[in-house]
CSV table of C-alpha atoms in Angstrom, one decimal:
chain,number,residue,atom,x,y,z
A,1,MET,CA,117.9,96.4,134.4
A,2,ASP,CA,119.0,99.8,133.0
A,3,VAL,CA,116.6,102.5,133.0
A,4,PRO,CA,116.7,104.4,129.6
A,5,ASP,CA,116.5,108.2,129.5
A,6,SER,CA,113.0,109.1,129.0
A,7,LYS,CA,113.2,112.8,127.8
A,8,PRO,CA,111.9,113.4,124.4
A,9,SER,CA,115.3,113.8,122.7
A,10,ILE,CA,116.9,111.7,119.9
A,11,THR,CA,119.4,109.1,120.8
A,12,VAL,CA,122.6,109.3,118.9
A,13,VAL,CA,123.8,105.7,117.9
A,14,ALA,CA,127.5,105.0,117.4
A,15,ALA,CA,128.2,104.1,113.8
A,16,SER,CA,129.4,100.6,112.9
A,17,LYS,CA,130.7,98.9,109.7
A,18,TRP,CA,128.1,97.8,107.3
A,19,SER,CA,127.6,94.1,106.4
A,20,LEU,CA,127.2,92.7,102.9
A,21,SER,CA,123.6,92.2,103.7
A,22,GLU,CA,123.0,95.8,104.7
A,23,LEU,CA,125.0,97.0,101.6
A,24,PHE,CA,122.7,94.8,99.3
A,25,HIS,CA,119.7,96.2,100.9
A,26,VAL,CA,121.0,99.8,100.3
A,27,ALA,CA,121.8,99.0,96.7
A,28,ALA,CA,118.3,97.3,96.3
A,29,LEU,CA,116.7,100.4,97.7
A,30,VAL,CA,118.5,102.9,95.5
A,31,ALA,CA,117.9,100.8,92.6
A,32,MET,CA,114.1,100.8,93.1
A,33,HIS,CA,114.2,104.6,93.5
A,34,VAL,CA,116.2,105.0,90.2
A,35,GLY,CA,113.6,102.7,88.8
A,36,LEU,CA,111.0,105.1,90.0
A,37,VAL,CA,112.8,108.0,88.2
A,38,ILE,CA,113.0,106.0,84.9
A,39,ALA,CA,109.2,105.1,85.1
A,40,LEU,CA,108.5,109.0,85.4
A,41,VAL,CA,110.9,109.8,82.5
A,42,ARG,CA,109.5,107.1,80.2
A,43,GLY,CA,106.0,108.6,81.1
A,44,PRO,CA,102.9,107.2,82.5
A,45,THR,CA,99.6,106.2,80.8
A,46,TRP,CA,96.3,105.7,82.4
A,47,ARG,CA,96.6,101.9,82.1
A,48,LEU,CA,99.9,102.0,83.9
A,49,VAL,CA,98.8,104.4,86.6
A,50,ALA,CA,95.7,102.1,87.2
A,51,LEU,CA,98.1,99.1,87.4
A,52,ALA,CA,100.2,100.8,89.9
A,53,ALA,CA,97.3,101.9,92.0
A,54,ALA,CA,95.8,98.4,91.9
A,55,THR,CA,99.1,96.9,93.1
A,56,TYR,CA,99.4,99.5,95.6
A,57,LEU,CA,95.9,99.0,97.2
A,58,VAL,CA,96.0,95.2,97.1
A,59,ARG,CA,99.5,95.1,98.9
A,60,MET,CA,98.6,97.8,101.4
A,61,PHE,CA,95.6,95.9,102.3
A,62,ALA,CA,97.8,92.7,102.7
A,63,ILE,CA,100.1,94.8,105.1
A,64,THR,CA,97.6,96.5,107.0
A,65,ALA,CA,94.8,93.5,107.3
A,66,ALA,CA,97.0,90.6,106.9
A,67,TYR,CA,100.6,91.2,108.5
A,68,HIS,CA,99.4,93.9,110.9
A,69,ARG,CA,95.9,93.3,112.2
A,70,TYR,CA,95.8,89.5,111.7
A,71,PHE,CA,99.3,88.0,112.1
A,72,SER,CA,100.6,90.6,114.6
A,73,HIS,CA,97.6,91.1,116.8
A,74,ARG,CA,95.2,88.3,115.8
A,75,SER,CA,92.2,90.6,115.6
A,76,PHE,CA,90.1,88.1,113.5
A,77,LYS,CA,89.8,84.5,112.5
A,78,THR,CA,89.9,82.6,109.4
A,79,SER,CA,90.6,79.2,107.8
A,80,ARG,CA,94.1,77.9,107.6
A,81,ILE,CA,93.8,78.2,103.6
A,82,PHE,CA,93.0,81.8,103.7
A,83,GLN,CA,95.7,82.5,106.3
A,84,LEU,CA,98.1,81.2,103.6
A,85,VAL,CA,96.7,83.4,101.1
A,86,LEU,CA,97.0,86.5,103.3
A,87,ALA,CA,100.7,85.5,104.2
A,88,PHE,CA,101.4,85.1,100.4
A,89,LEU,CA,99.7,88.4,99.6
A,90,GLY,CA,101.9,90.1,102.3
A,91,THR,CA,105.2,88.8,100.8
A,92,THR,CA,104.5,90.7,97.5
A,93,ALA,CA,104.8,94.0,99.6
A,94,VAL,CA,108.6,93.6,99.7
A,95,GLN,CA,108.4,93.8,103.6
A,96,LYS,CA,109.8,90.3,104.4
A,97,GLY,CA,107.8,87.3,105.7
A,98,PRO,CA,104.8,87.3,107.9
A,99,LEU,CA,106.5,85.8,110.9
A,100,TRP,CA,109.2,88.3,110.8
A,101,TRP,CA,106.9,91.2,110.5
A,102,ALA,CA,104.7,90.0,113.4
A,103,ALA,CA,107.6,89.4,115.7
A,104,ALA,CA,109.1,92.8,115.0
A,105,HIS,CA,105.7,94.6,115.4
A,106,ARG,CA,105.0,92.9,118.7
A,107,VAL,CA,108.3,94.2,120.0
A,108,HIS,CA,107.2,97.6,119.1
A,109,HIS,CA,104.1,97.3,121.1
A,110,LYS,CA,105.8,95.7,124.1
A,111,HIS,CA,108.6,98.3,124.4
A,112,SER,CA,106.8,101.2,122.5
A,113,ASP,CA,109.1,104.5,122.6
A,114,THR,CA,111.8,103.1,124.9
A,115,GLU,CA,115.2,102.2,123.9
A,116,ARG,CA,114.1,98.6,123.1
A,117,ASP,CA,111.5,99.7,120.7
A,118,VAL,CA,112.6,98.7,117.2
A,119,HIS,CA,111.6,102.1,115.5
A,120,SER,CA,110.8,105.0,117.7
A,121,PRO,CA,111.4,108.2,116.0
A,122,LEU,CA,111.8,109.9,119.5
A,123,ARG,CA,114.6,107.7,120.2
A,124,ARG,CA,116.7,107.5,117.1
A,125,GLY,CA,115.3,110.1,114.8
A,126,PHE,CA,113.0,110.2,111.8
A,127,TRP,CA,115.1,108.2,109.1
A,128,TYR,CA,116.1,105.3,111.4
A,129,ALA,CA,112.4,104.9,112.3
A,130,HIS,CA,111.4,105.2,108.7
A,131,LEU,CA,114.0,103.0,107.1
A,132,GLY,CA,117.0,102.4,109.1
A,133,TRP,CA,115.6,99.8,111.4
A,134,TRP,CA,114.4,97.7,108.6
A,135,MET,CA,117.6,97.9,106.6
A,136,GLY,CA,120.1,97.4,109.5
A,137,LYS,CA,121.6,94.0,110.8
A,138,ASP,CA,119.9,94.3,114.3
A,139,HIS,CA,116.5,93.1,113.3
A,140,GLN,CA,117.2,90.7,110.3
A,141,GLU,CA,116.2,87.4,112.0
A,142,THR,CA,112.8,86.3,112.6
A,143,ARG,CA,112.2,85.9,116.2
A,144,LEU,CA,110.1,82.7,116.3
A,145,ASP,CA,109.9,82.7,120.2
A,146,LEU,CA,107.8,85.9,119.7
A,147,VAL,CA,105.2,84.4,117.4
A,148,PRO,CA,104.6,80.8,118.9
A,149,ASP,CA,101.0,81.0,117.8
A,150,LEU,CA,102.2,81.2,114.0
A,151,ALA,CA,105.4,79.4,114.1
A,152,GLY,CA,103.4,76.1,114.5
A,153,TYR,CA,102.4,76.3,110.8
A,154,PRO,CA,105.1,74.8,108.7
A,155,GLU,CA,103.7,76.6,105.5
A,156,LEU,CA,104.1,79.9,107.3
A,157,ARG,CA,107.5,79.1,108.4
A,158,TRP,CA,108.4,78.2,104.9
A,159,LEU,CA,106.9,81.2,103.2
A,160,ASP,CA,108.7,83.4,106.0
A,161,ARG,CA,111.9,81.9,104.7
A,162,TYR,CA,111.4,82.3,101.2
A,163,HIS,CA,109.3,85.6,101.2
A,164,VAL,CA,111.0,86.6,98.0
A,165,ILE,CA,108.8,84.3,96.2
A,166,GLY,CA,105.9,86.6,96.4
A,167,SER,CA,107.8,89.6,94.9
A,168,ALA,CA,108.9,87.1,92.0
A,169,ALA,CA,105.4,86.1,91.5
A,170,LEU,CA,104.3,89.9,91.3
A,171,ILE,CA,107.1,90.8,88.9
A,172,ALA,CA,106.1,87.9,86.7
A,173,ALA,CA,102.3,89.1,86.9
A,174,VAL,CA,102.9,92.6,86.0
A,175,THR,CA,105.8,92.0,83.4
A,176,ILE,CA,104.5,89.4,81.2
A,177,PRO,CA,101.4,91.1,80.2
A,178,PHE,CA,102.4,94.6,80.4
A,179,GLY,CA,106.0,94.5,79.5
A,180,PHE,CA,108.8,96.5,80.8
A,181,ASP,CA,106.7,99.5,81.7
A,182,GLY,CA,104.4,97.2,83.6
A,183,PHE,CA,107.3,96.1,85.6
A,184,LEU,CA,108.2,99.7,86.2
A,185,TRP,CA,104.8,100.9,87.2
A,186,GLY,CA,103.1,97.8,88.6
A,187,TYR,CA,106.0,96.7,90.6
A,188,VAL,CA,108.8,99.4,91.1
A,189,ALA,CA,106.8,102.6,91.5
A,190,SER,CA,104.0,100.9,93.4
A,191,THR,CA,106.5,99.2,95.8
A,192,VAL,CA,108.4,102.6,96.4
A,193,VAL,CA,105.2,104.4,97.3
A,194,LEU,CA,103.9,101.5,99.3
A,195,MET,CA,107.1,101.1,101.2
A,196,HIS,CA,107.4,104.9,102.3
A,197,ALA,CA,103.6,105.0,102.9
A,198,THR,CA,103.5,102.1,105.3
A,199,PHE,CA,106.8,103.4,107.1
A,200,THR,CA,105.2,106.8,107.9
A,201,ILE,CA,103.2,104.9,110.5
A,202,ASN,CA,106.6,104.1,112.2
A,203,SER,CA,108.2,107.7,111.5
A,204,LEU,CA,105.4,110.1,111.7
A,205,ALA,CA,102.4,108.6,113.7
A,206,HIS,CA,104.1,109.1,116.9
A,207,VAL,CA,105.1,112.7,116.3
A,208,TRP,CA,102.5,114.2,114.0
A,209,GLY,CA,98.5,114.3,114.8
A,210,SER,CA,96.4,114.4,117.9
A,211,ARG,CA,95.9,112.2,120.8
A,212,ARG,CA,92.4,111.0,122.1
A,213,TYR,CA,93.7,108.4,124.6
A,214,ALA,CA,96.2,108.5,127.3
A,215,THR,CA,98.5,105.8,126.2
A,216,LYS,CA,102.0,105.6,127.9
A,217,ASP,CA,103.6,105.9,124.3
A,218,THR,CA,103.4,108.7,122.1
A,219,SER,CA,101.1,107.6,119.5
A,220,ARG,CA,98.9,109.9,117.5
A,221,ASN,CA,95.9,109.8,115.3
A,222,ASN,CA,96.2,111.4,111.8
A,223,ALA,CA,93.6,111.4,109.2
A,224,PHE,CA,96.0,112.0,106.3
A,225,LEU,CA,98.0,109.0,107.2
A,226,ALA,CA,94.9,106.9,107.7
A,227,LEU,CA,93.9,107.7,104.1
A,228,LEU,CA,97.2,107.0,102.7
A,229,THR,CA,97.5,103.6,104.6
A,230,LEU,CA,93.8,102.4,104.4
A,231,GLY,CA,93.1,103.1,107.9
A,232,GLU,CA,96.5,102.6,110.0
A,233,GLY,CA,96.9,106.3,110.6
A,234,TRP,CA,94.5,106.1,113.6
A,235,HIS,CA,97.5,105.0,115.6
A,236,ASN,CA,96.5,106.4,118.9
A,237,ASN,CA,93.3,104.4,118.8
A,238,HIS,CA,95.3,101.4,117.8
A,239,HIS,CA,97.7,101.7,120.7
A,240,HIS,CA,94.9,102.1,123.1
A,241,TYR,CA,93.1,98.9,122.0
A,242,MET,CA,95.7,97.0,119.7
A,243,SER,CA,93.6,93.8,119.1
A,244,SER,CA,90.7,95.5,117.5
A,245,ALA,CA,90.2,94.8,113.8
A,246,ASN,CA,89.2,98.3,113.2
A,247,GLN,CA,91.5,101.2,113.9
A,248,GLY,CA,89.1,103.8,113.0
A,249,PHE,CA,86.9,103.5,116.1
A,250,PHE,CA,84.2,106.2,114.9
A,251,TRP,CA,82.1,106.6,111.9
A,252,TRP,CA,84.0,109.5,110.6
A,253,GLU,CA,87.4,107.8,110.8
A,254,ILE,CA,87.8,106.3,107.5
A,255,ASP,CA,89.3,102.7,107.8
A,256,ILE,CA,89.3,101.1,104.4
A,257,SER,CA,91.0,97.8,105.3
A,258,PHE,CA,88.2,97.3,108.0
A,259,TYR,CA,85.6,97.9,105.4
A,260,VAL,CA,87.0,95.1,103.2
A,261,LEU,CA,87.2,93.0,106.3
A,262,ARG,CA,83.5,93.4,106.9
A,263,ALA,CA,82.9,92.4,103.2
A,264,LEU,CA,84.9,89.3,103.8
A,265,GLU,CA,83.1,88.6,107.0
A,266,LYS,CA,79.7,88.8,105.4
A,267,LEU,CA,81.1,86.3,102.6
A,268,GLY,CA,82.2,83.9,105.5
A,269,ILE,CA,85.9,84.0,104.7
A,270,VAL,CA,86.9,85.8,108.0
A,271,TRP,CA,84.9,85.9,111.2
A,272,ASP,CA,85.0,87.1,114.8
A,273,LEU,CA,86.3,90.5,114.1
A,274,ARG,CA,87.3,92.2,117.2
A,275,ARG,CA,85.9,95.6,118.1
A,276,PRO,CA,86.5,97.7,120.9
A,277,PRO,CA,83.9,97.6,123.6
A,278,GLU,CA,81.9,100.7,124.7
A,279,ARG,CA,83.8,100.9,127.9
A,280,ILE,CA,87.1,100.9,126.1
A,281,LEU,CA,86.0,103.9,124.0
A,282,ARG,CA,85.4,105.8,126.9
A,283,LYS,CA,88.5,104.6,129.0
A,284,ASP,CA,91.6,106.9,129.6
A,285,LEU,CA,90.3,109.8,127.5
A,286,ILE,CA,92.9,112.6,127.6
A,287,ALA,CA,90.2,115.0,128.2
A,288,GLU,CA,89.2,113.4,131.2
A,289,VAL,CA,92.4,111.9,132.9
A,290,GLY,CA,95.2,114.0,131.3
A,291,GLU,CA,98.3,113.1,129.4
A,292,ARG,CA,100.1,110.0,130.6
A,293,ALA,CA,103.0,109.4,128.0
A,294,PRO,CA,106.1,109.6,130.1
A,295,LEU,CA,108.1,110.8,127.1
A,296,LEU,CA,105.6,113.7,126.4
A,297,LEU,CA,105.6,114.5,130.1
A,298,GLY,CA,109.5,114.4,130.6
A,299,LYS,CA,109.2,111.5,133.0
A,300,GLU,CA,111.4,108.6,133.2
A,301,THR,CA,110.2,105.2,132.2
A,302,THR,CA,111.6,101.6,131.7
A,303,SER,CA,111.2,99.4,128.8
A,304,GLU,CA,108.9,97.3,130.8
A,305,ASP,CA,106.3,100.0,131.1
A,306,ASP,CA,103.0,99.4,129.4
A,307,VAL,CA,104.1,96.0,128.4
A,308,ALA,CA,101.5,94.5,126.0
A,309,PRO,CA,99.9,91.3,127.2
A,310,SER,CA,101.5,88.3,125.5
A,311,LEU,CA,99.5,87.7,122.2
A,312,ALA,CA,100.9,84.3,122.1
A,313,ARG,CA,99.2,83.3,125.2
A,314,THR,CA,95.5,84.9,124.2
A,315,ALA,CA,95.7,84.1,120.4
A,316,THR,CA,93.2,81.6,119.3
A,317,ARG,CA,94.4,79.0,116.8
A,318,VAL,CA,92.7,79.3,113.4
A,319,SER,CA,90.4,76.5,112.5
């Protein structure tokens, strides 16, 4: 096995010809940003801003609580019906299907900040970590072998394959009652902001913020990103104990997605929300053990260092 260079520098990747699929993604991305400009030129109203905020918040919760904490890390349990509801809500965020998202994210944790990480800003730079990995051809296919605990559900495989249905449903939901401006604000503007806010966790949360725990990657906690993403900015906490349903470990660390999950737990819709045990909260504190991230220490590492335990083996099937 080749040992990648572990020095905290940007790896230069050789350019290759773009495929039709990549060109389509670029064109769609440009069109969405042009749509945002058009929305601003036409001017907002309080009703349109409220619509954009509502579709942003609902879909951010769908990404953070559903795609990330549930499908990627199985940090709580729910019924098969609500599992499908969460998956559908996730598809409206225009970040592909739940199985694709979970598989890609599990690769990130298994190979965090190594050459095999799908979006390490220290390896390939800010823009690749932010958007390039998501648009490129290297990560287009859904790795069902990485999500066997989810792939056993035919409805999830179907929704993952036809994830554009979620986007189409949202477009109809905001356009039919609110017209063209409803489409521009409730879908286009909201989606652009949602996309960039979500991807800041990939591009910024490993370079901007503070570190509480001595993880072997470069993850950081950032209060601003946590507010922007309903709790995902407590990224060093998350990499320290990834199976937790809460990423804000302490009362002052605002984690809105977790608060919503707690409310759903009280209603009996979700249950068995995992939380970090007290021993985990006290384990590997940098203040006590020092820094251990190889990239921050300038030490060599392999892509097998700090391999996350297989989620597929430990996941419990929903009832």
